Amino acid sequence: GAGVSQSPRYKVAKRGQDVALRCDPISGHVSLFWYQQALGQGPEFLTYFQNEAQLDKSGLPSDRFFAERPEGSVSTLKIQRTQQEDSAVYLCASSTKKYAGVTDTQYFGPGTRLTVL
Amino acid sequence: AQTVTQSQPEMSVQEAETVTLSCTYDTSENNYYLFWYKQPPSRQMILVIRQEAYKQQNATENRFSVNFQKAAKSFSLKISDSQLGDTAMYFCAFMKPGANSKLTFGKGITLSVRP
């Protein structure tokens, strides 16, 4: 596709359920980022992939959060045993370059709004 | 660690007028990039404008321009000739160049353009 796509767009989960959120980056983009955006707040970094390698997972809030990108394209963010505080919009972004530069724009997907009841 | 502060939660402007959105940041880095992103109600984040810290000249993109004051660590966005389509949340963001070019965002400001 032309842009970053994410699915599902909306997800409602009961507390304690596991969820999986999918991100399809722009074809050929090397770098992939996940961000968490709480209501009324700015996005916060969760994790970063360069191709299939997860180079930074310092933003993952707990060991219930897990992300993968096994073939260096599609990525999945998994949240186990969801809690109410996990309710947020999860944004995925991709960019072309391995190293940041002035032309290295991050292109964002529409996000997945997760509501945990 | 870097921090980005947007102290104005909401602003409103009349169509065709000019508005300035404020942003300050804190960092010990000398080389970095600053961005303004727009997030319309549909929630897809779009890059508005970017600035390299080593450049003294302020970036401009059509109706959008920035006032970058490196010593004061200030990075404001000016929108000229405001249009209804400018209604959105605006986020200021910081990036340190390197292998992990993650963005650090401020809390955002909701801009409403009145007809």
PDB file of C-alpha atoms in Angstrom:
ATOM      1  CA  GLY A   1       0.000   0.000   0.000  1.00  0.00           C
ATOM      2  CA  ALA A   2       0.903   3.656  -0.185  1.00  0.00           C
ATOM      3  CA  GLY A   3       1.180   4.236   3.550  1.00  0.00           C
ATOM      4  CA  VAL A   4       1.552   2.543   6.905  1.00  0.00           C
ATOM      5  CA  SER A   5      -1.463   0.449   7.781  1.00  0.00           C
ATOM      6  CA  GLN A   6      -2.518  -0.919  11.141  1.00  0.00           C
ATOM      7  CA  SER A   7      -5.126  -3.450  12.160  1.00  0.00           C
ATOM      8  CA  PRO A   8      -7.472  -3.647  13.836  1.00  0.00           C
ATOM      9  CA  ARG A   9      -8.368   0.029  14.041  1.00  0.00           C
ATOM     10  CA  TYR A  10     -10.341  -0.571  17.217  1.00  0.00           C
ATOM     11  CA  LYS A  11     -10.009  -3.327  19.777  1.00  0.00           C
ATOM     12  CA  VAL A  12     -12.015  -3.903  22.939  1.00  0.00           C
ATOM     13  CA  ALA A  13     -10.617  -6.440  25.356  1.00  0.00           C
ATOM     14  CA  LYS A  14     -11.691  -7.698  28.733  1.00  0.00           C
ATOM     15  CA  ARG A  15      -9.132  -7.329  31.477  1.00  0.00           C
ATOM     16  CA  GLY A  16      -6.821 -10.301  31.429  1.00  0.00           C
ATOM     17  CA  GLN A  17      -7.181 -11.088  27.724  1.00  0.00           C
ATOM     18  CA  ASP A  18      -4.241 -11.173  25.329  1.00  0.00           C
ATOM     19  CA  VAL A  19      -4.284  -8.890  22.270  1.00  0.00           C
ATOM     20  CA  ALA A  20      -2.200  -8.660  19.097  1.00  0.00           C
ATOM     21  CA  LEU A  21      -1.861  -5.466  17.095  1.00  0.00           C
ATOM     22  CA  ARG A  22      -0.511  -5.522  13.569  1.00  0.00           C
ATOM     23  CA  CYS A  23       1.520  -2.968  11.631  1.00  0.00           C
ATOM     24  CA  ASP A  24       2.253  -3.059   7.894  1.00  0.00           C
ATOM     25  CA  PRO A  25       5.007  -0.524   7.187  1.00  0.00           C
ATOM     26  CA  ILE A  26       5.685   1.129   3.864  1.00  0.00           C
ATOM     27  CA  SER A  27       7.358  -1.388   1.579  1.00  0.00           C
ATOM     28  CA  GLY A  28      11.134  -1.256   1.829  1.00  0.00           C
ATOM     29  CA  HIS A  29      11.261   0.763   5.026  1.00  0.00           C
ATOM     30  CA  VAL A  30      14.075  -0.455   7.239  1.00  0.00           C
ATOM     31  CA  SER A  31      13.114   1.170  10.523  1.00  0.00           C
ATOM     32  CA  LEU A  32       9.887   0.521  12.432  1.00  0.00           C
ATOM     33  CA  PHE A  33       8.728   2.156  15.647  1.00  0.00           C
ATOM     34  CA  TRP A  34       5.869   1.543  18.067  1.00  0.00           C
ATOM     35  CA  TYR A  35       4.477   4.359  20.190  1.00  0.00           C
ATOM     36  CA  GLN A  36       1.758   4.443  22.844  1.00  0.00           C
ATOM     37  CA  GLN A  37      -0.528   7.459  23.016  1.00  0.00           C
ATOM     38  CA  ALA A  38      -2.712   7.845  26.106  1.00  0.00           C
ATOM     39  CA  LEU A  39      -5.803  10.016  25.866  1.00  0.00           C
ATOM     40  CA  GLY A  40      -4.884  13.690  25.656  1.00  0.00           C
ATOM     41  CA  GLN A  41      -1.147  12.997  25.660  1.00  0.00           C
ATOM     42  CA  GLY A  42       1.658  12.880  23.163  1.00  0.00           C
ATOM     43  CA  PRO A  43       2.906   9.553  21.840  1.00  0.00           C
ATOM     44  CA  GLU A  44       5.544   7.770  23.899  1.00  0.00           C
ATOM     45  CA  PHE A  45       8.176   5.482  22.434  1.00  0.00           C
ATOM     46  CA  LEU A  46       7.808   1.760  23.054  1.00  0.00           C
ATOM     47  CA  THR A  47      10.226  -0.103  20.823  1.00  0.00           C
ATOM     48  CA  TYR A  48      12.314   0.092  17.640  1.00  0.00           C
ATOM     49  CA  PHE A  49      13.217  -2.405  14.925  1.00  0.00           C
ATOM     50  CA  GLN A  50      15.875  -2.196  12.262  1.00  0.00           C
ATOM     51  CA  ASN A  51      14.797  -4.840   9.778  1.00  0.00           C
ATOM     52  CA  GLU A  52      14.052  -7.910  11.920  1.00  0.00           C
ATOM     53  CA  ALA A  53      16.311  -6.889  14.805  1.00  0.00           C
ATOM     54  CA  GLN A  54      14.720  -5.296  17.845  1.00  0.00           C
ATOM     55  CA  LEU A  55      17.410  -2.788  18.769  1.00  0.00           C
ATOM     56  CA  ASP A  56      15.621  -0.885  21.483  1.00  0.00           C
ATOM     57  CA  LYS A  57      12.786  -2.018  23.723  1.00  0.00           C
ATOM     58  CA  SER A  58      13.449   0.390  26.553  1.00  0.00           C
ATOM     59  CA  GLY A  59       9.986   1.951  26.327  1.00  0.00           C
ATOM     60  CA  LEU A  60       7.972  -1.228  26.838  1.00  0.00           C
ATOM     61  CA  PRO A  61       6.153  -0.635  30.133  1.00  0.00           C
ATOM     62  CA  SER A  62       6.209  -4.200  31.420  1.00  0.00           C
ATOM     63  CA  ASP A  63       7.079  -7.757  30.484  1.00  0.00           C
ATOM     64  CA  ARG A  64       3.469  -8.192  29.388  1.00  0.00           C
ATOM     65  CA  PHE A  65       4.377  -6.226  26.238  1.00  0.00           C
ATOM     66  CA  PHE A  66       6.145  -8.040  23.453  1.00  0.00           C
ATOM     67  CA  ALA A  67       6.897  -7.008  19.870  1.00  0.00           C
ATOM     68  CA  GLU A  68       8.277  -8.876  16.893  1.00  0.00           C
ATOM     69  CA  ARG A  69       9.130  -8.339  13.238  1.00  0.00           C
ATOM     70  CA  PRO A  70      10.309 -11.777  12.142  1.00  0.00           C
ATOM     71  CA  GLU A  71      10.815 -11.117   8.423  1.00  0.00           C
ATOM     72  CA  GLY A  72      11.734  -7.469   8.611  1.00  0.00           C
ATOM     73  CA  SER A  73       8.430  -6.175   7.283  1.00  0.00           C
ATOM     74  CA  VAL A  74       5.164  -6.705   9.188  1.00  0.00           C
ATOM     75  CA  SER A  75       5.349  -6.173  12.935  1.00  0.00           C
ATOM     76  CA  THR A  76       3.093  -7.354  15.730  1.00  0.00           C
ATOM     77  CA  LEU A  77       2.760  -5.815  19.173  1.00  0.00           C
ATOM     78  CA  LYS A  78       1.365  -8.285  21.679  1.00  0.00           C
ATOM     79  CA  ILE A  79       0.013  -7.425  25.088  1.00  0.00           C
ATOM     80  CA  GLN A  80      -0.593 -10.271  27.491  1.00  0.00           C
ATOM     81  CA  ARG A  81      -3.059 -10.194  30.388  1.00  0.00           C
ATOM     82  CA  THR A  82      -4.299  -6.736  29.476  1.00  0.00           C
ATOM     83  CA  GLN A  83      -4.948  -4.199  32.233  1.00  0.00           C
ATOM     84  CA  GLN A  84      -7.099  -1.068  32.195  1.00  0.00           C
ATOM     85  CA  GLU A  85      -3.999   1.125  32.156  1.00  0.00           C
ATOM     86  CA  ASP A  86      -3.093  -0.404  28.777  1.00  0.00           C
ATOM     87  CA  SER A  87      -6.013   1.463  27.193  1.00  0.00           C
ATOM     88  CA  ALA A  88      -4.474   3.821  24.635  1.00  0.00           C
ATOM     89  CA  VAL A  89      -3.894   4.342  20.941  1.00  0.00           C
ATOM     90  CA  TYR A  90      -0.942   2.332  19.660  1.00  0.00           C
ATOM     91  CA  LEU A  91       0.835   3.999  16.765  1.00  0.00           C
ATOM     92  CA  CYS A  92       3.255   2.424  14.356  1.00  0.00           C
ATOM     93  CA  ALA A  93       5.724   4.428  12.253  1.00  0.00           C
ATOM     94  CA  SER A  94       8.261   3.456   9.626  1.00  0.00           C
ATOM     95  CA  SER A  95      11.143   5.187   7.912  1.00  0.00           C
ATOM     96  CA  THR A  96      13.614   4.412   5.175  1.00  0.00           C
ATOM     97  CA  LYS A  97      16.937   4.811   6.830  1.00  0.00           C
ATOM     98  CA  LYS A  98      18.962   2.934   9.393  1.00  0.00           C
ATOM     99  CA  TYR A  99      20.384   6.134  10.784  1.00  0.00           C
ATOM    100  CA  ALA A 100      18.549   9.362  11.372  1.00  0.00           C
ATOM    101  CA  GLY A 101      19.070  12.213   8.996  1.00  0.00           C
ATOM    102  CA  VAL A 102      17.242  15.300   7.941  1.00  0.00           C
ATOM    103  CA  THR A 103      15.456  13.399   5.194  1.00  0.00           C
ATOM    104  CA  ASP A 104      14.488  10.517   7.431  1.00  0.00           C
ATOM    105  CA  THR A 105      10.826  11.170   7.994  1.00  0.00           C
ATOM    106  CA  GLN A 106       8.801   8.829  10.166  1.00  0.00           C
ATOM    107  CA  TYR A 107       5.504   7.969   8.487  1.00  0.00           C
ATOM    108  CA  PHE A 108       2.755   7.073  10.909  1.00  0.00           C
ATOM    109  CA  GLY A 109      -0.125   4.679  10.625  1.00  0.00           C
ATOM    110  CA  PRO A 110      -3.669   5.520  11.748  1.00  0.00           C
ATOM    111  CA  GLY A 111      -3.220   3.685  15.038  1.00  0.00           C
ATOM    112  CA  THR A 112      -5.131   1.015  16.919  1.00  0.00           C
ATOM    113  CA  ARG A 113      -7.365   2.260  19.721  1.00  0.00           C
ATOM    114  CA  LEU A 114      -7.304  -0.337  22.492  1.00  0.00           C
ATOM    115  CA  THR A 115      -9.938  -0.211  25.216  1.00  0.00           C
ATOM    116  CA  VAL A 116      -9.593  -2.595  28.137  1.00  0.00           C
ATOM    117  CA  LEU A 117     -12.760  -3.080  30.174  1.00  0.00           C
TER     118      LEU A 117
ATOM    119  CA  ALA B   1      17.074  12.343  28.769  1.00  0.00           C
ATOM    120  CA  GLN B   2      15.282  14.826  26.601  1.00  0.00           C
ATOM    121  CA  THR B   3      12.033  16.530  27.526  1.00  0.00           C
ATOM    122  CA  VAL B   4       9.633  18.529  25.382  1.00  0.00           C
ATOM    123  CA  THR B   5       7.163  20.951  26.924  1.00  0.00           C
ATOM    124  CA  GLN B   6       4.062  22.405  25.343  1.00  0.00           C
ATOM    125  CA  SER B   7       2.417  24.508  28.001  1.00  0.00           C
ATOM    126  CA  GLN B   8      -0.623  25.717  26.042  1.00  0.00           C
ATOM    127  CA  PRO B   9      -3.270  22.973  25.970  1.00  0.00           C
ATOM    128  CA  GLU B  10      -5.621  24.747  23.576  1.00  0.00           C
ATOM    129  CA  MET B  11      -5.643  27.654  21.172  1.00  0.00           C
ATOM    130  CA  SER B  12      -8.193  29.156  18.848  1.00  0.00           C
ATOM    131  CA  VAL B  13      -7.709  31.364  15.815  1.00  0.00           C
ATOM    132  CA  GLN B  14      -9.930  33.040  13.263  1.00  0.00           C
ATOM    133  CA  GLU B  15      -9.677  31.779   9.714  1.00  0.00           C
ATOM    134  CA  ALA B  16      -7.082  33.713   7.656  1.00  0.00           C
ATOM    135  CA  GLU B  17      -5.293  34.999  10.748  1.00  0.00           C
ATOM    136  CA  THR B  18      -1.895  34.030  12.115  1.00  0.00           C
ATOM    137  CA  VAL B  19      -1.263  31.894  15.185  1.00  0.00           C
ATOM    138  CA  THR B  20       1.896  30.855  17.014  1.00  0.00           C
ATOM    139  CA  LEU B  21       2.247  27.600  18.945  1.00  0.00           C
ATOM    140  CA  SER B  22       4.952  27.427  21.617  1.00  0.00           C
ATOM    141  CA  CYS B  23       7.375  24.638  22.457  1.00  0.00           C
ATOM    142  CA  THR B  24      10.406  24.413  24.709  1.00  0.00           C
ATOM    143  CA  TYR B  25      12.746  21.505  25.169  1.00  0.00           C
ATOM    144  CA  ASP B  26      15.598  20.408  27.350  1.00  0.00           C
ATOM    145  CA  THR B  27      18.649  18.507  26.173  1.00  0.00           C
ATOM    146  CA  SER B  28      22.381  18.318  26.693  1.00  0.00           C
ATOM    147  CA  GLU B  29      22.923  17.346  23.056  1.00  0.00           C
ATOM    148  CA  ASN B  30      24.369  19.759  20.531  1.00  0.00           C
ATOM    149  CA  ASN B  31      23.236  17.961  17.396  1.00  0.00           C
ATOM    150  CA  TYR B  32      19.559  17.129  17.112  1.00  0.00           C
ATOM    151  CA  TYR B  33      16.407  17.649  15.087  1.00  0.00           C
ATOM    152  CA  LEU B  34      13.111  19.251  16.003  1.00  0.00           C
ATOM    153  CA  PHE B  35       9.750  18.607  14.416  1.00  0.00           C
ATOM    154  CA  TRP B  36       6.167  19.760  14.419  1.00  0.00           C
ATOM    155  CA  TYR B  37       3.602  17.057  13.698  1.00  0.00           C
ATOM    156  CA  LYS B  38      -0.093  17.535  13.016  1.00  0.00           C
ATOM    157  CA  GLN B  39      -2.693  15.003  14.125  1.00  0.00           C
ATOM    158  CA  PRO B  40      -6.156  15.700  12.695  1.00  0.00           C
ATOM    159  CA  PRO B  41      -9.231  14.142  14.280  1.00  0.00           C
ATOM    160  CA  SER B  42      -8.718  11.063  12.049  1.00  0.00           C
ATOM    161  CA  ARG B  43      -5.546  10.513  14.139  1.00  0.00           C
ATOM    162  CA  GLN B  44      -2.984   9.949  11.365  1.00  0.00           C
ATOM    163  CA  MET B  45       0.144  11.864  12.391  1.00  0.00           C
ATOM    164  CA  ILE B  46       1.602  14.016   9.611  1.00  0.00           C
ATOM    165  CA  LEU B  47       4.923  15.856   9.545  1.00  0.00           C
ATOM    166  CA  VAL B  48       4.468  19.619   9.200  1.00  0.00           C
ATOM    167  CA  ILE B  49       8.000  20.953   9.402  1.00  0.00           C
ATOM    168  CA  ARG B  50      11.465  20.026  10.668  1.00  0.00           C
ATOM    169  CA  GLN B  51      14.549  21.899  11.791  1.00  0.00           C
ATOM    170  CA  GLU B  52      18.160  20.820  12.165  1.00  0.00           C
ATOM    171  CA  ALA B  53      19.765  22.271  15.270  1.00  0.00           C
ATOM    172  CA  TYR B  54      22.999  23.123  13.475  1.00  0.00           C
ATOM    173  CA  LYS B  55      21.160  25.372  11.012  1.00  0.00           C
ATOM    174  CA  GLN B  56      20.650  28.950  12.098  1.00  0.00           C
ATOM    175  CA  GLN B  57      18.118  29.646   9.387  1.00  0.00           C
ATOM    176  CA  ASN B  58      14.528  28.994  10.436  1.00  0.00           C
ATOM    177  CA  ALA B  59      12.683  26.367   8.405  1.00  0.00           C
ATOM    178  CA  THR B  60       9.641  27.331   6.349  1.00  0.00           C
ATOM    179  CA  GLU B  61       7.079  25.241   4.482  1.00  0.00           C
ATOM    180  CA  ASN B  62       4.496  27.342   2.682  1.00  0.00           C
ATOM    181  CA  ARG B  63       2.236  28.824   5.398  1.00  0.00           C
ATOM    182  CA  PHE B  64       4.217  27.173   8.193  1.00  0.00           C
ATOM    183  CA  SER B  65       7.400  28.564   9.671  1.00  0.00           C
ATOM    184  CA  VAL B  66       9.362  28.122  12.871  1.00  0.00           C
ATOM    185  CA  ASN B  67      11.202  30.404  15.238  1.00  0.00           C
ATOM    186  CA  PHE B  68      14.132  28.339  16.472  1.00  0.00           C
ATOM    187  CA  GLN B  69      16.062  29.827  19.388  1.00  0.00           C
ATOM    188  CA  LYS B  70      18.770  27.290  20.222  1.00  0.00           C
ATOM    189  CA  ALA B  71      20.210  29.097  23.236  1.00  0.00           C
ATOM    190  CA  ALA B  72      16.752  29.475  24.753  1.00  0.00           C
ATOM    191  CA  LYS B  73      15.785  25.927  23.683  1.00  0.00           C
ATOM    192  CA  SER B  74      12.623  27.271  22.129  1.00  0.00           C
ATOM    193  CA  PHE B  75      10.937  26.067  18.946  1.00  0.00           C
ATOM    194  CA  SER B  76       7.657  27.772  18.071  1.00  0.00           C
ATOM    195  CA  LEU B  77       5.453  27.170  15.046  1.00  0.00           C
ATOM    196  CA  LYS B  78       3.791  30.014  13.188  1.00  0.00           C
ATOM    197  CA  ILE B  79       0.819  29.278  10.962  1.00  0.00           C
ATOM    198  CA  SER B  80      -0.060  32.095   8.584  1.00  0.00           C
ATOM    199  CA  ASP B  81      -3.386  32.519   6.795  1.00  0.00           C
ATOM    200  CA  SER B  82      -5.001  29.840   8.978  1.00  0.00           C
ATOM    201  CA  GLN B  83      -7.385  27.491   7.229  1.00  0.00           C
ATOM    202  CA  LEU B  84     -10.204  25.326   8.571  1.00  0.00           C
ATOM    203  CA  GLY B  85      -8.171  22.260   7.642  1.00  0.00           C
ATOM    204  CA  ASP B  86      -5.480  23.344  10.094  1.00  0.00           C
ATOM    205  CA  THR B  87      -7.778  22.315  12.960  1.00  0.00           C
ATOM    206  CA  ALA B  88      -5.904  19.503  14.691  1.00  0.00           C
ATOM    207  CA  MET B  89      -3.617  18.604  17.561  1.00  0.00           C
ATOM    208  CA  TYR B  90      -0.065  19.784  17.036  1.00  0.00           C
ATOM    209  CA  PHE B  91       2.882  18.033  18.620  1.00  0.00           C
ATOM    210  CA  CYS B  92       6.387  19.302  19.015  1.00  0.00           C
ATOM    211  CA  ALA B  93       8.990  16.532  18.910  1.00  0.00           C
ATOM    212  CA  PHE B  94      12.716  16.080  19.476  1.00  0.00           C
ATOM    213  CA  MET B  95      15.031  13.557  17.870  1.00  0.00           C
ATOM    214  CA  LYS B  96      18.658  12.769  18.547  1.00  0.00           C
ATOM    215  CA  PRO B  97      20.252  11.401  15.369  1.00  0.00           C
ATOM    216  CA  GLY B  98      21.675   7.920  15.523  1.00  0.00           C
ATOM    217  CA  ALA B  99      20.765   4.287  15.056  1.00  0.00           C
ATOM    218  CA  ASN B 100      17.555   4.648  17.052  1.00  0.00           C
ATOM    219  CA  SER B 101      15.965   7.838  15.829  1.00  0.00           C
ATOM    220  CA  LYS B 102      13.006   7.704  18.178  1.00  0.00           C
ATOM    221  CA  LEU B 103      10.880  10.788  18.635  1.00  0.00           C
ATOM    222  CA  THR B 104      10.229  12.402  22.011  1.00  0.00           C
ATOM    223  CA  PHE B 105       6.918  14.269  21.902  1.00  0.00           C
ATOM    224  CA  GLY B 106       5.358  17.038  23.921  1.00  0.00           C
ATOM    225  CA  LYS B 107       1.806  16.723  25.225  1.00  0.00           C
ATOM    226  CA  GLY B 108       0.399  18.556  22.237  1.00  0.00           C
ATOM    227  CA  ILE B 109      -1.833  21.538  21.696  1.00  0.00           C
ATOM    228  CA  THR B 110      -5.351  21.507  20.283  1.00  0.00           C
ATOM    229  CA  LEU B 111      -5.752  24.196  17.648  1.00  0.00           C
ATOM    230  CA  SER B 112      -9.218  25.212  16.521  1.00  0.00           C
ATOM    231  CA  VAL B 113      -9.664  27.420  13.463  1.00  0.00           C
ATOM    232  CA  ARG B 114     -12.948  29.362  13.558  1.00  0.00           C
ATOM    233  CA  PRO B 115     -14.774  30.198  10.318  1.00  0.00           C
TER     234      PRO B 115
END
